[in-house]
Structures are given as C-alpha cells and as structure tokens.
Amino acid sequence: MTLPVVKFGTPVLRQKGARIESVTPEIARLVVDMFETMHHAHGVGLAAQQVGHALQLAVIDVRGVKDRPSRLWLDGQEASVDAFMPLVLVNPAVKAVGVRERGPEGCLSFPEIYGEVERPGEVEVTALNERGEQYHFKAGGLLARAVQHEYDHLQGILFIDRMDTITRNEVRPEVDELQAETKSQLASKR
Ligand code: ZN
C-alpha cells in the first residue's frame, strides 16, 4: 500500500525517531509500505518520519539511478551495490569516514526543490535489517549520500539544514511557499 508522504511544514519531520525495540509485524508491514511508497515516487530513500512515524527506520534503494555511481564495501571488500539493495535501516549508527563532497539532493518531502549539499563522501554504517539482525557496511558515492540524508531524517534534520547559506537562500522562496501551503492544509483539516 502506498502511503501519503508528508511535506515540509508537517511537525513529524522535525521529530527524532524512537528506537525500535523489536521488529514487530506492524513494523514489517510499515517497511513493505515504505518500499512501495518510495518506489512509486521514484525516490532513492524514505524515512519513517516522511510517512508520519517518528521511528529509527528508513529504506533505501539506489538501483534506479544510473548516472550517479554508488560504492559498497563488505568486510573491507568492494561488493556489488545492486545485489545489496534494497536496504532497511533500523536503529542505524553512521560514522563519516570520507572527505567532504558537494552533490545535488532532493527530498520527497520537498517536491521539485533541489540543492547542493556538502557531506562526507564515505560512511560506515551499522544497523538492524527487517528481520532484526545486525549488519555492517561501508558506502561511497550516491549510497553514502542517501544513507546520510535518511539518517538525518531520523534525527529530525532536513537537507535544507545542511545547505550552505548561498544555496539555502536560493531555495528559500520555494521552501517558504511549501511550508505555508502545508501549514494551511494542516489547519484546514482540524
Ligand atoms: Zn528526504
């Protein structure tokens, strides 16, 4: 089932996600719905906050992107990114290890808004999967960017917070308009 993706201005996007103590059938169902929602929207990542749940849970699938490479290392060996997708991140811990790189980003909660964001180019990640099993990987390229973008969502941090002042000022009119639109929609639902 595809779920509605909440837009900027919705309070849950600013909430830090609660740790998931166990992957219950409800969480497993949410994971399935999040994948369906993300794929339907042609996104590469989706956080639980974006479908209205403040939880430490995100999904990622970079297979659809051919023009921006991703890299993956498992146990120190470079491995196939496509074979490792899709990813479920439950209670992820992320450690930045690469040099910082600028790259374009968008977000399903900010339709049509894009901007350059500087982030570490590589990350080491430890998380639980959809079966509650711990796993570890190192990522580079687009996958590293996607992991950091989603990890931020789980802390209530958004990509506009990571933009430099010039970029932030460029997107500010669209962001302000989106926030006002979201708030008026939320107010009319009350
Ligand atoms: Zn996002």
PDB file of C-alpha atoms and ligand atoms in Angstrom:
ATOM      1  CA  MET A   1       0.000   0.000   0.000  1.00  0.00           C
ATOM      2  CA  THR A   2       1.442   3.397  -0.898  1.00  0.00           C
ATOM      3  CA  LEU A   3       1.304   5.867   1.975  1.00  0.00           C
ATOM      4  CA  PRO A   4       0.922   9.656   1.784  1.00  0.00           C
ATOM      5  CA  VAL A   5       4.315  11.388   2.046  1.00  0.00           C
ATOM      6  CA  VAL A   6       4.158  14.371   4.399  1.00  0.00           C
ATOM      7  CA  LYS A   7       5.578  17.669   3.180  1.00  0.00           C
ATOM      8  CA  PHE A   8       7.845  20.229   4.807  1.00  0.00           C
ATOM      9  CA  GLY A   9       5.889  22.093   7.484  1.00  0.00           C
ATOM     10  CA  THR A  10       4.494  18.875   8.980  1.00  0.00           C
ATOM     11  CA  PRO A  11       5.725  18.666  12.599  1.00  0.00           C
ATOM     12  CA  VAL A  12       6.684  14.946  12.495  1.00  0.00           C
ATOM     13  CA  LEU A  13       9.546  15.783  10.090  1.00  0.00           C
ATOM     14  CA  ARG A  14      11.222  17.607  12.984  1.00  0.00           C
ATOM     15  CA  GLN A  15      10.800  14.761  15.470  1.00  0.00           C
ATOM     16  CA  LYS A  16      13.657  12.477  16.416  1.00  0.00           C
ATOM     17  CA  GLY A  17      12.674   8.876  15.800  1.00  0.00           C
ATOM     18  CA  ALA A  18      12.195   6.468  18.702  1.00  0.00           C
ATOM     19  CA  ARG A  19      14.445   3.409  18.766  1.00  0.00           C
ATOM     20  CA  ILE A  20      12.730   0.235  17.600  1.00  0.00           C
ATOM     21  CA  GLU A  21      12.986  -2.403  20.322  1.00  0.00           C
ATOM     22  CA  SER A  22      11.845  -5.273  18.123  1.00  0.00           C
ATOM     23  CA  VAL A  23      10.707  -5.679  14.530  1.00  0.00           C
ATOM     24  CA  THR A  24       7.039  -6.421  15.158  1.00  0.00           C
ATOM     25  CA  PRO A  25       4.589  -7.461  12.399  1.00  0.00           C
ATOM     26  CA  GLU A  26       3.397  -3.815  12.375  1.00  0.00           C
ATOM     27  CA  ILE A  27       6.942  -2.584  11.689  1.00  0.00           C
ATOM     28  CA  ALA A  28       7.417  -5.265   8.997  1.00  0.00           C
ATOM     29  CA  ARG A  29       4.183  -4.092   7.353  1.00  0.00           C
ATOM     30  CA  LEU A  30       5.348  -0.474   7.538  1.00  0.00           C
ATOM     31  CA  VAL A  31       8.643  -1.453   5.840  1.00  0.00           C
ATOM     32  CA  VAL A  32       6.742  -3.084   2.943  1.00  0.00           C
ATOM     33  CA  ASP A  33       4.538   0.005   2.581  1.00  0.00           C
ATOM     34  CA  MET A  34       7.552   2.337   2.754  1.00  0.00           C
ATOM     35  CA  PHE A  35       9.249   0.450  -0.098  1.00  0.00           C
ATOM     36  CA  GLU A  36       6.096   0.625  -2.175  1.00  0.00           C
ATOM     37  CA  THR A  37       5.741   4.340  -1.440  1.00  0.00           C
ATOM     38  CA  MET A  38       9.397   5.083  -2.243  1.00  0.00           C
ATOM     39  CA  HIS A  39       9.422   3.113  -5.495  1.00  0.00           C
ATOM     40  CA  HIS A  40       6.110   4.636  -6.584  1.00  0.00           C
ATOM     41  CA  ALA A  41       7.568   8.127  -6.047  1.00  0.00           C
ATOM     42  CA  HIS A  42      10.879   7.188  -7.779  1.00  0.00           C
ATOM     43  CA  GLY A  43      12.822   8.087  -4.637  1.00  0.00           C
ATOM     44  CA  VAL A  44      16.124   6.513  -3.544  1.00  0.00           C
ATOM     45  CA  GLY A  45      15.334   6.729   0.168  1.00  0.00           C
ATOM     46  CA  LEU A  46      12.444   7.217   2.562  1.00  0.00           C
ATOM     47  CA  ALA A  47      12.397   7.742   6.323  1.00  0.00           C
ATOM     48  CA  ALA A  48       9.550   6.707   8.642  1.00  0.00           C
ATOM     49  CA  GLN A  49       9.027  10.400   9.562  1.00  0.00           C
ATOM     50  CA  GLN A  50       8.051  11.053   5.931  1.00  0.00           C
ATOM     51  CA  VAL A  51       5.079   8.727   6.265  1.00  0.00           C
ATOM     52  CA  GLY A  52       4.125  10.079   9.677  1.00  0.00           C
ATOM     53  CA  HIS A  53       6.003   7.796  12.109  1.00  0.00           C
ATOM     54  CA  ALA A  54       8.796   9.153  14.315  1.00  0.00           C
ATOM     55  CA  LEU A  55      10.893   5.971  14.393  1.00  0.00           C
ATOM     56  CA  GLN A  56      14.536   4.998  13.764  1.00  0.00           C
ATOM     57  CA  LEU A  57      13.592   3.380  10.452  1.00  0.00           C
ATOM     58  CA  ALA A  58      14.458   4.161   6.825  1.00  0.00           C
ATOM     59  CA  VAL A  59      14.548   2.338   3.499  1.00  0.00           C
ATOM     60  CA  ILE A  60      16.972   2.897   0.611  1.00  0.00           C
ATOM     61  CA  ASP A  61      17.232   1.644  -2.971  1.00  0.00           C
ATOM     62  CA  VAL A  62      19.726   3.291  -5.323  1.00  0.00           C
ATOM     63  CA  ARG A  63      19.321   0.753  -8.166  1.00  0.00           C
ATOM     64  CA  GLY A  64      17.165   3.110 -10.228  1.00  0.00           C
ATOM     65  CA  VAL A  65      19.933   5.724 -10.518  1.00  0.00           C
ATOM     66  CA  LYS A  66      22.421   5.017 -13.304  1.00  0.00           C
ATOM     67  CA  ASP A  67      24.121   8.397 -13.743  1.00  0.00           C
ATOM     68  CA  ARG A  68      25.375   8.783 -10.164  1.00  0.00           C
ATOM     69  CA  PRO A  69      27.544   5.878  -9.032  1.00  0.00           C
ATOM     70  CA  SER A  70      27.400   4.229  -5.622  1.00  0.00           C
ATOM     71  CA  ARG A  71      30.085   2.105  -3.979  1.00  0.00           C
ATOM     72  CA  LEU A  72      29.832  -0.560  -1.322  1.00  0.00           C
ATOM     73  CA  TRP A  73      32.346  -2.423   0.830  1.00  0.00           C
ATOM     74  CA  LEU A  74      31.506  -5.500   2.910  1.00  0.00           C
ATOM     75  CA  ASP A  75      34.195  -6.747   5.330  1.00  0.00           C
ATOM     76  CA  GLY A  76      36.719  -4.487   3.577  1.00  0.00           C
ATOM     77  CA  GLN A  77      35.987  -5.934   0.123  1.00  0.00           C
ATOM     78  CA  GLU A  78      34.290  -3.949  -2.612  1.00  0.00           C
ATOM     79  CA  ALA A  79      30.918  -5.557  -3.346  1.00  0.00           C
ATOM     80  CA  SER A  80      28.001  -5.250  -5.756  1.00  0.00           C
ATOM     81  CA  VAL A  81      25.694  -2.384  -4.833  1.00  0.00           C
ATOM     82  CA  ASP A  82      22.729  -3.758  -6.787  1.00  0.00           C
ATOM     83  CA  ALA A  83      22.974  -7.169  -5.094  1.00  0.00           C
ATOM     84  CA  PHE A  84      22.853  -5.430  -1.673  1.00  0.00           C
ATOM     85  CA  MET A  85      19.689  -3.441  -2.475  1.00  0.00           C
ATOM     86  CA  PRO A  86      17.117  -2.708  -1.227  1.00  0.00           C
ATOM     87  CA  LEU A  87      18.203  -1.720   2.280  1.00  0.00           C
ATOM     88  CA  VAL A  88      16.266  -1.444   5.511  1.00  0.00           C
ATOM     89  CA  LEU A  89      17.939   0.630   8.225  1.00  0.00           C
ATOM     90  CA  VAL A  90      16.570   0.031  11.714  1.00  0.00           C
ATOM     91  CA  ASN A  91      18.285   1.997  14.539  1.00  0.00           C
ATOM     92  CA  PRO A  92      21.212   2.896  12.266  1.00  0.00           C
ATOM     93  CA  ALA A  93      24.538   4.243  13.517  1.00  0.00           C
ATOM     94  CA  VAL A  94      26.505   6.174  10.892  1.00  0.00           C
ATOM     95  CA  LYS A  95      30.159   7.192  11.047  1.00  0.00           C
ATOM     96  CA  ALA A  96      31.563   9.557   8.423  1.00  0.00           C
ATOM     97  CA  VAL A  97      34.939   8.425   7.093  1.00  0.00           C
ATOM     98  CA  GLY A  98      35.406  10.107   3.701  1.00  0.00           C
ATOM     99  CA  VAL A  99      36.408  13.594   2.596  1.00  0.00           C
ATOM    100  CA  ARG A 100      33.541  16.030   2.134  1.00  0.00           C
ATOM    101  CA  GLU A 101      31.949  16.271  -1.322  1.00  0.00           C
ATOM    102  CA  ARG A 102      29.272  18.519  -2.769  1.00  0.00           C
ATOM    103  CA  GLY A 103      26.387  16.922  -4.626  1.00  0.00           C
ATOM    104  CA  PRO A 104      22.812  17.617  -5.669  1.00  0.00           C
ATOM    105  CA  GLU A 105      19.997  16.437  -3.400  1.00  0.00           C
ATOM    106  CA  GLY A 106      16.246  16.366  -3.391  1.00  0.00           C
ATOM    107  CA  CYS A 107      13.702  15.015  -0.923  1.00  0.00           C
ATOM    108  CA  LEU A 108      10.224  13.522  -1.364  1.00  0.00           C
ATOM    109  CA  SER A 109       9.003  15.891   1.373  1.00  0.00           C
ATOM    110  CA  PHE A 110      10.217  18.867  -0.729  1.00  0.00           C
ATOM    111  CA  PRO A 111       8.720  18.252  -4.198  1.00  0.00           C
ATOM    112  CA  GLU A 112      10.593  19.978  -7.045  1.00  0.00           C
ATOM    113  CA  ILE A 113      13.153  21.534  -4.681  1.00  0.00           C
ATOM    114  CA  TYR A 114      16.794  20.628  -5.265  1.00  0.00           C
ATOM    115  CA  GLY A 115      20.063  21.988  -3.956  1.00  0.00           C
ATOM    116  CA  GLU A 116      23.720  21.155  -3.490  1.00  0.00           C
ATOM    117  CA  VAL A 117      24.671  19.693  -0.120  1.00  0.00           C
ATOM    118  CA  GLU A 118      28.194  19.020   1.155  1.00  0.00           C
ATOM    119  CA  ARG A 119      28.600  15.736   3.031  1.00  0.00           C
ATOM    120  CA  PRO A 120      31.342  13.226   3.822  1.00  0.00           C
ATOM    121  CA  GLY A 121      31.890  11.052   0.730  1.00  0.00           C
ATOM    122  CA  GLU A 122      32.039   7.744   2.604  1.00  0.00           C
ATOM    123  CA  VAL A 123      30.278   6.335   5.655  1.00  0.00           C
ATOM    124  CA  GLU A 124      30.437   3.238   7.830  1.00  0.00           C
ATOM    125  CA  VAL A 125      27.022   2.003   8.855  1.00  0.00           C
ATOM    126  CA  THR A 126      25.766  -0.448  11.479  1.00  0.00           C
ATOM    127  CA  ALA A 127      22.033  -1.153  11.549  1.00  0.00           C
ATOM    128  CA  LEU A 128      19.439  -3.836  12.007  1.00  0.00           C
ATOM    129  CA  ASN A 129      17.667  -5.252   8.966  1.00  0.00           C
ATOM    130  CA  GLU A 130      13.945  -6.067   8.575  1.00  0.00           C
ATOM    131  CA  ARG A 131      14.488  -9.321  10.495  1.00  0.00           C
ATOM    132  CA  GLY A 132      16.127  -7.535  13.432  1.00  0.00           C
ATOM    133  CA  GLU A 133      19.617  -8.846  12.515  1.00  0.00           C
ATOM    134  CA  GLN A 134      22.606  -6.516  12.843  1.00  0.00           C
ATOM    135  CA  TYR A 135      24.660  -5.828   9.725  1.00  0.00           C
ATOM    136  CA  HIS A 136      27.513  -3.562   8.756  1.00  0.00           C
ATOM    137  CA  PHE A 137      28.678  -1.937   5.534  1.00  0.00           C
ATOM    138  CA  LYS A 138      30.744   0.906   4.158  1.00  0.00           C
ATOM    139  CA  ALA A 139      29.254   3.055   1.417  1.00  0.00           C
ATOM    140  CA  GLY A 140      30.506   5.675  -1.033  1.00  0.00           C
ATOM    141  CA  GLY A 141      29.036   7.887  -3.732  1.00  0.00           C
ATOM    142  CA  LEU A 142      25.281   8.235  -4.003  1.00  0.00           C
ATOM    143  CA  LEU A 143      24.655   5.438  -1.481  1.00  0.00           C
ATOM    144  CA  ALA A 144      26.715   7.273   1.165  1.00  0.00           C
ATOM    145  CA  ARG A 145      24.756  10.450   0.453  1.00  0.00           C
ATOM    146  CA  ALA A 146      21.408   8.633   0.634  1.00  0.00           C
ATOM    147  CA  VAL A 147      22.334   6.984   3.941  1.00  0.00           C
ATOM    148  CA  GLN A 148      23.277  10.343   5.479  1.00  0.00           C
ATOM    149  CA  HIS A 149      20.159  12.071   4.144  1.00  0.00           C
ATOM    150  CA  GLU A 150      17.928   9.340   5.647  1.00  0.00           C
ATOM    151  CA  TYR A 151      19.910   9.158   8.896  1.00  0.00           C
ATOM    152  CA  ASP A 152      19.379  12.907   9.267  1.00  0.00           C
ATOM    153  CA  HIS A 153      15.613  12.458   8.801  1.00  0.00           C
ATOM    154  CA  LEU A 154      15.602  10.008  11.732  1.00  0.00           C
ATOM    155  CA  GLN A 155      17.093  12.777  13.918  1.00  0.00           C
ATOM    156  CA  GLY A 156      14.608  15.396  12.651  1.00  0.00           C
ATOM    157  CA  ILE A 157      17.282  17.040  10.469  1.00  0.00           C
ATOM    158  CA  LEU A 158      16.424  18.005   6.880  1.00  0.00           C
ATOM    159  CA  PHE A 159      18.628  18.567   3.817  1.00  0.00           C
ATOM    160  CA  ILE A 160      17.884  22.299   3.836  1.00  0.00           C
ATOM    161  CA  ASP A 161      19.644  22.411   7.248  1.00  0.00           C
ATOM    162  CA  ARG A 162      22.804  21.058   5.573  1.00  0.00           C
ATOM    163  CA  MET A 163      22.887  23.572   2.709  1.00  0.00           C
ATOM    164  CA  ASP A 164      25.368  26.411   2.775  1.00  0.00           C
ATOM    165  CA  THR A 165      23.964  29.941   3.145  1.00  0.00           C
ATOM    166  CA  ILE A 166      24.051  30.737  -0.570  1.00  0.00           C
ATOM    167  CA  THR A 167      22.193  27.550  -1.581  1.00  0.00           C
ATOM    168  CA  ARG A 168      19.739  27.913   1.274  1.00  0.00           C
ATOM    169  CA  ASN A 169      18.944  31.463   0.168  1.00  0.00           C
ATOM    170  CA  GLU A 170      18.402  30.278  -3.412  1.00  0.00           C
ATOM    171  CA  VAL A 171      15.753  27.741  -2.390  1.00  0.00           C
ATOM    172  CA  ARG A 172      14.271  29.833   0.433  1.00  0.00           C
ATOM    173  CA  PRO A 173      11.292  31.263  -1.554  1.00  0.00           C
ATOM    174  CA  GLU A 174      10.162  27.779  -2.675  1.00  0.00           C
ATOM    175  CA  VAL A 175      10.749  26.299   0.788  1.00  0.00           C
ATOM    176  CA  ASP A 176       8.796  29.101   2.490  1.00  0.00           C
ATOM    177  CA  GLU A 177       5.950  28.689  -0.001  1.00  0.00           C
ATOM    178  CA  LEU A 178       5.845  24.913   0.578  1.00  0.00           C
ATOM    179  CA  GLN A 179       5.817  25.360   4.359  1.00  0.00           C
ATOM    180  CA  ALA A 180       2.978  27.900   4.186  1.00  0.00           C
ATOM    181  CA  GLU A 181       0.970  25.603   1.897  1.00  0.00           C
ATOM    182  CA  THR A 182       1.492  22.597   4.201  1.00  0.00           C
ATOM    183  CA  LYS A 183       0.526  24.597   7.295  1.00  0.00           C
ATOM    184  CA  SER A 184      -2.657  25.911   5.692  1.00  0.00           C
ATOM    185  CA  GLN A 185      -3.604  22.361   4.625  1.00  0.00           C
ATOM    186  CA  LEU A 186      -2.971  21.040   8.145  1.00  0.00           C
ATOM    187  CA  ALA A 187      -5.036  23.897   9.626  1.00  0.00           C
ATOM    188  CA  SER A 188      -7.983  23.204   7.290  1.00  0.00           C
ATOM    189  CA  LYS A 189      -8.001  19.519   8.369  1.00  0.00           C
ATOM    190  CA  ARG A 190      -8.503  20.424  12.023  1.00  0.00           C
TER     191      ARG A 190
HETATM  192 ZN    ZN B   1      14.403  13.373   2.432  1.00  0.00          ZN
END
